[in-house]
Structures are given as C-alpha cells and as structure tokens.
Backbone as JSON Lines, residues from 0, in Angstrom:
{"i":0,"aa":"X","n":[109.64,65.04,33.39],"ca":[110.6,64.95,32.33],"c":[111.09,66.36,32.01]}
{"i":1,"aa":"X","n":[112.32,66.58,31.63],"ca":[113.0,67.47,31.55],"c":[114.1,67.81,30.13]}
{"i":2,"aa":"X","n":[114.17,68.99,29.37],"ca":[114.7,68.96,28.09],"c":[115.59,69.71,28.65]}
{"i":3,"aa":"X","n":[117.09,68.91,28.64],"ca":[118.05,69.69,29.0],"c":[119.34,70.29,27.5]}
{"i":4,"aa":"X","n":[118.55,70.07,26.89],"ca":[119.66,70.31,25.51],"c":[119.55,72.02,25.25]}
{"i":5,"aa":"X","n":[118.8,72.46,25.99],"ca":[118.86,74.22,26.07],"c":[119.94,75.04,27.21]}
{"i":6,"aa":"X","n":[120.06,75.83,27.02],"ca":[120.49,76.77,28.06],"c":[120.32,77.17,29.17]}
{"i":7,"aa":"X","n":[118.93,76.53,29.28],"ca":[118.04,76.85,30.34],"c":[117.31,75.24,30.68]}
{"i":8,"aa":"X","n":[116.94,74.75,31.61],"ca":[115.89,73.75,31.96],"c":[114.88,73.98,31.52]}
{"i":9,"aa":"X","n":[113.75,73.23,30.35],"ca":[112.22,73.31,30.64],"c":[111.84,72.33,30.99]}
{"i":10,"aa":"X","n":[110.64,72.52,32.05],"ca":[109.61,71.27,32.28],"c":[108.57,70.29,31.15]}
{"i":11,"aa":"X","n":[108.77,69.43,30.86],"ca":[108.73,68.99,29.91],"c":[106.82,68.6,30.35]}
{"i":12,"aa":"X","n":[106.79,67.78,31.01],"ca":[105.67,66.95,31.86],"c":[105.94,66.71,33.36]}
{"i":13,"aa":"X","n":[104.75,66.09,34.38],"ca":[105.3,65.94,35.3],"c":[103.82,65.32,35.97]}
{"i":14,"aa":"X","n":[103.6,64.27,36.66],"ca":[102.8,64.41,37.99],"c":[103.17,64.51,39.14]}
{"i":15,"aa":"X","n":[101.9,65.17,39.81],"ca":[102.18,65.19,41.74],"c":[100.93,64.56,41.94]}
{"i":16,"aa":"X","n":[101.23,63.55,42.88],"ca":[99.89,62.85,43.53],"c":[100.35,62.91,45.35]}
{"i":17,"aa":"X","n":[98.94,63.18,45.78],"ca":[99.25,62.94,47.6],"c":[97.71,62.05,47.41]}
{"i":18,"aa":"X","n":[98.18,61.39,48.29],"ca":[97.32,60.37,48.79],"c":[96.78,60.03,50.23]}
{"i":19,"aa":"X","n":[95.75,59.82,50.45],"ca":[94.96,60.23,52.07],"c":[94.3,59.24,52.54]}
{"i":20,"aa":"X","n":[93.88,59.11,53.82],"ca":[93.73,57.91,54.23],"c":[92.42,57.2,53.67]}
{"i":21,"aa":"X","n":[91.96,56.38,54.07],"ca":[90.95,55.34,53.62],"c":[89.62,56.29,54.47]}
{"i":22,"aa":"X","n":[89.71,57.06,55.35],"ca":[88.47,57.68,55.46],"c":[87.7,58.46,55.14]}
{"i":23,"aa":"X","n":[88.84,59.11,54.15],"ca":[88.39,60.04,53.29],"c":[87.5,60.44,51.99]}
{"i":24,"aa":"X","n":[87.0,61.0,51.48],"ca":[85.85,60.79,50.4],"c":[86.6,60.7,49.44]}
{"i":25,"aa":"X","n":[87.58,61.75,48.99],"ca":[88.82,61.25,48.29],"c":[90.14,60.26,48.32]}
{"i":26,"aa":"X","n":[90.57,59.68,47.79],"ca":[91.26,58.81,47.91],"c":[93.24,59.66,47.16]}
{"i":27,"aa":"X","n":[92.69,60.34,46.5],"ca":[93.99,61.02,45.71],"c":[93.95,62.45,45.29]}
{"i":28,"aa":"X","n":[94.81,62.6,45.19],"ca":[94.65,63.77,44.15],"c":[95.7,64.45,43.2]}
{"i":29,"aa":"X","n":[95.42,64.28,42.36],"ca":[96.92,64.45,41.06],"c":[96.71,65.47,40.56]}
{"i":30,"aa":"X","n":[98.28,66.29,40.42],"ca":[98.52,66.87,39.08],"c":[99.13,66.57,38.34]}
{"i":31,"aa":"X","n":[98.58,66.75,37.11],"ca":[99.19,66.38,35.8],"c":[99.55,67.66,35.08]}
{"i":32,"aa":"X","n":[100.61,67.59,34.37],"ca":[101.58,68.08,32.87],"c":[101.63,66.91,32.15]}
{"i":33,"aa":"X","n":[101.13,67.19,31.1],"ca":[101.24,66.0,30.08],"c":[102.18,66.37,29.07]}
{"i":34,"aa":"X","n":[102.95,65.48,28.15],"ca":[104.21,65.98,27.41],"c":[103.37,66.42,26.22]}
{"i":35,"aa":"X","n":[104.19,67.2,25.97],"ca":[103.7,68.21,24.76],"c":[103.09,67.06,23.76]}
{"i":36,"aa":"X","n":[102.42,67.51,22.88],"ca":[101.46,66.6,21.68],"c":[101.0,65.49,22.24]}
{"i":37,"aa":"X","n":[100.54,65.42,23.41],"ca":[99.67,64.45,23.98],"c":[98.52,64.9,23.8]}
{"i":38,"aa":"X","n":[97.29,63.75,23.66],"ca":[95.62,63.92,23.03],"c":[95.32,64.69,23.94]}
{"i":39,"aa":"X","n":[95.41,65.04,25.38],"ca":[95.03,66.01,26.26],"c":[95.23,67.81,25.66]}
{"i":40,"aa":"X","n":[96.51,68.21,24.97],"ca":[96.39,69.31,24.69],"c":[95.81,69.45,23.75]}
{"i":41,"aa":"X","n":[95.29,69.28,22.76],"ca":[94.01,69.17,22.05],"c":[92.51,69.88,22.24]}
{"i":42,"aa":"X","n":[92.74,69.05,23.76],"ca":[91.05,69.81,24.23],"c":[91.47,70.85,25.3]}
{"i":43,"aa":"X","n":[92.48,71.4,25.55],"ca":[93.19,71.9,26.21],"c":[93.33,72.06,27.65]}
{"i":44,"aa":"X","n":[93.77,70.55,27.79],"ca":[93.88,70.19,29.04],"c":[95.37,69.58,29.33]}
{"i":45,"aa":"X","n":[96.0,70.0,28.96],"ca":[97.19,69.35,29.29],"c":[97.98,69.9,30.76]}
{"i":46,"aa":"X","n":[97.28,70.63,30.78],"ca":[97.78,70.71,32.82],"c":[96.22,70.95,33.36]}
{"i":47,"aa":"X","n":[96.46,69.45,34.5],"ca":[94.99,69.3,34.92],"c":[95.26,68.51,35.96]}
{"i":48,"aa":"X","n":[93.53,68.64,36.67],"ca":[93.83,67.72,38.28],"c":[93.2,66.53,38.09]}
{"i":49,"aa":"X","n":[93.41,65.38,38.61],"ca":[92.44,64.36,38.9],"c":[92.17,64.15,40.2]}
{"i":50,"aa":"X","n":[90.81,64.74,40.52],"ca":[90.44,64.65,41.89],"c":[89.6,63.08,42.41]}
{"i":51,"aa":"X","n":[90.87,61.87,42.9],"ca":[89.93,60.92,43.04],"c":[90.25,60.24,41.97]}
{"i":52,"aa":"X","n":[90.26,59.56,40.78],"ca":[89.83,59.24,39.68],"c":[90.05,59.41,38.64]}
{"i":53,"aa":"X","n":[91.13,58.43,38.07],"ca":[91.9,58.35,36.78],"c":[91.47,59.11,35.37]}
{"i":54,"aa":"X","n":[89.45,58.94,35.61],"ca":[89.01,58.67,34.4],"c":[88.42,60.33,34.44]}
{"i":55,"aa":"X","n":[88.65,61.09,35.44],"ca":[88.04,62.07,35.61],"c":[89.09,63.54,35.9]}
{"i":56,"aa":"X","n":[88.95,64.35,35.14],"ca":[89.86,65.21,35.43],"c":[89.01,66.74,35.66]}
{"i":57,"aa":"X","n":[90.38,67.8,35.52],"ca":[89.4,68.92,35.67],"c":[90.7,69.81,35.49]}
{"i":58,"aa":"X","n":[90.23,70.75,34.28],"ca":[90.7,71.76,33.42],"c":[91.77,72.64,34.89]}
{"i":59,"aa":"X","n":[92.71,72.83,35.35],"ca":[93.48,74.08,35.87],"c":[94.49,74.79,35.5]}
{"i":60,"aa":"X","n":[94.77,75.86,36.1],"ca":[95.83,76.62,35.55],"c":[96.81,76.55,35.69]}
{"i":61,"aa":"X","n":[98.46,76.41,34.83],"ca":[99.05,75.7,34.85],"c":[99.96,76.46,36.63]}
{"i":62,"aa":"X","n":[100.07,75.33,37.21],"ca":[101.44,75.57,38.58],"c":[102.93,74.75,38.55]}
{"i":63,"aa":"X","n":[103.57,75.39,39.19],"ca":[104.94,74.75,39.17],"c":[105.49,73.8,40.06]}
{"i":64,"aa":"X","n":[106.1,72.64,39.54],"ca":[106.34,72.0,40.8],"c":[106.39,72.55,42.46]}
{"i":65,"aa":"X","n":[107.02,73.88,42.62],"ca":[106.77,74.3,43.67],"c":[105.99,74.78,44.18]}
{"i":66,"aa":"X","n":[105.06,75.1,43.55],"ca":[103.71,75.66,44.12],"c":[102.64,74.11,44.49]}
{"i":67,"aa":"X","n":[103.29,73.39,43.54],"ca":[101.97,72.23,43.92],"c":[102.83,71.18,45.57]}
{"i":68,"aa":"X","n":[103.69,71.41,45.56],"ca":[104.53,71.02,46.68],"c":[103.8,72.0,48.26]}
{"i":69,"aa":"X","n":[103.97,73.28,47.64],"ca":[103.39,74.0,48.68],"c":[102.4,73.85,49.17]}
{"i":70,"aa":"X","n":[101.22,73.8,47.59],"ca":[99.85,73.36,48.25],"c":[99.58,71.66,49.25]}
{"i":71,"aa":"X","n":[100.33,70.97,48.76],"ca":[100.58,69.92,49.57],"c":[100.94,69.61,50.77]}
{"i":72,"aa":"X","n":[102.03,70.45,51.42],"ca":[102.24,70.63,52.55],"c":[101.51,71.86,53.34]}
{"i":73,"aa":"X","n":[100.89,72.67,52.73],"ca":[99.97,73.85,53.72],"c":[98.84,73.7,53.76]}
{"i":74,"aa":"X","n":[97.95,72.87,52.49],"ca":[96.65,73.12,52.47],"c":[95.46,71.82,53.31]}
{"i":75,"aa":"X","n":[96.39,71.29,53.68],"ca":[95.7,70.14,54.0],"c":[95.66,69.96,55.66]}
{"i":76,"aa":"X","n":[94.57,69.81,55.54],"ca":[94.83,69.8,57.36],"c":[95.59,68.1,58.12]}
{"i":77,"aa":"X","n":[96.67,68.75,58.71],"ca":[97.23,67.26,59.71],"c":[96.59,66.53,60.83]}
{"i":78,"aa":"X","n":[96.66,65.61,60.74],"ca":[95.85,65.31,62.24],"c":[96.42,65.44,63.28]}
{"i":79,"aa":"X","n":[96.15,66.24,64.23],"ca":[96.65,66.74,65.58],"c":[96.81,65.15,66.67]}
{"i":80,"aa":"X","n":[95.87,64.89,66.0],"ca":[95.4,63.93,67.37],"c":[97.06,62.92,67.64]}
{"i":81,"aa":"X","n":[97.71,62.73,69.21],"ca":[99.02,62.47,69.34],"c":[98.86,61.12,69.39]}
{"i":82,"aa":"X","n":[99.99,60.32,69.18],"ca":[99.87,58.71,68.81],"c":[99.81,58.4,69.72]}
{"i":83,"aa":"X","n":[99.66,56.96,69.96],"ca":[99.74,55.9,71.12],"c":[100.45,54.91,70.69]}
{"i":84,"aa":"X","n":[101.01,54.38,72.1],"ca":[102.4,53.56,72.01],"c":[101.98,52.1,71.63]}
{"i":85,"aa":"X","n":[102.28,51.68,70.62],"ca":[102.0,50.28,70.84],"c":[102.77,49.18,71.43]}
{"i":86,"aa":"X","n":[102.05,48.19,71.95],"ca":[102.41,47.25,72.99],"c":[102.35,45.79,72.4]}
C-alpha cells in the first residue's frame, strides 16, 4: 500500500513471500511491513520475517522492496538439474 497524496511516494505496508518446493524444511518465507498503528509496531515489529509459519515471526531490519526482490532472486540456490521431456 502506498500514500500518494504527498510529493513524494511512501511505502505504506507491503508483503513478499517466495515459496519452495514440498521438499523443503521450509515451506515459505515472508516479508512483512505492516501499516502503520498495527498491534505489531507496538512490540516493535512491524517489519519482520515469517520463516515457515504464520504464527511465528522474527524481529528484522527494515529492507526495501528491492532489496527483498534481490534477495529472492540471488540468494537461493536454483536447481541445476536439466528437465526431461515428457511423453
């Protein structure tokens, strides 16, 4: 979400989730921005990861959509292994 009634764009809130296959120990992994005066900034967590698990988060420092884009596409290893044709 986005407050465009300024001069400038601010990021209001936002998640990024990538999601991985079924063999993995993790199943997800989100970032969250939560909109301002949500119960999260309170305990001061309003930019945070959920590794796996809705109910479970973990305190980080805040990144920008483009950086969490980046980490998404560089940090993760691809699987090399080349397809096979199906028949």
């Amino acid at each position: 979400m986005i407050d465009e009634s300024q001069k400038f764009i601010e990021i209001l809130g936002f998640n990024f989730e990538i999601r991985f296959p079924e063999n993995y120990s993790v199943q997800f992994l989100r970032f969250d921005l939560n909109l301002p005066n949500h119960r999260n900034e309170e305990r001061g967590m309003r930019f945070h990861i959920h590794p796996g698990h809705d109910d479970f988060m973990i305190p980080s420092p805040p990144l920008s959509p483009l950086e969490i884009l980046f980490l998404f596409l560089n940090a993760f290893p691809i699987n090399d292994r080349p397809r096979t044709l199906s028949t």
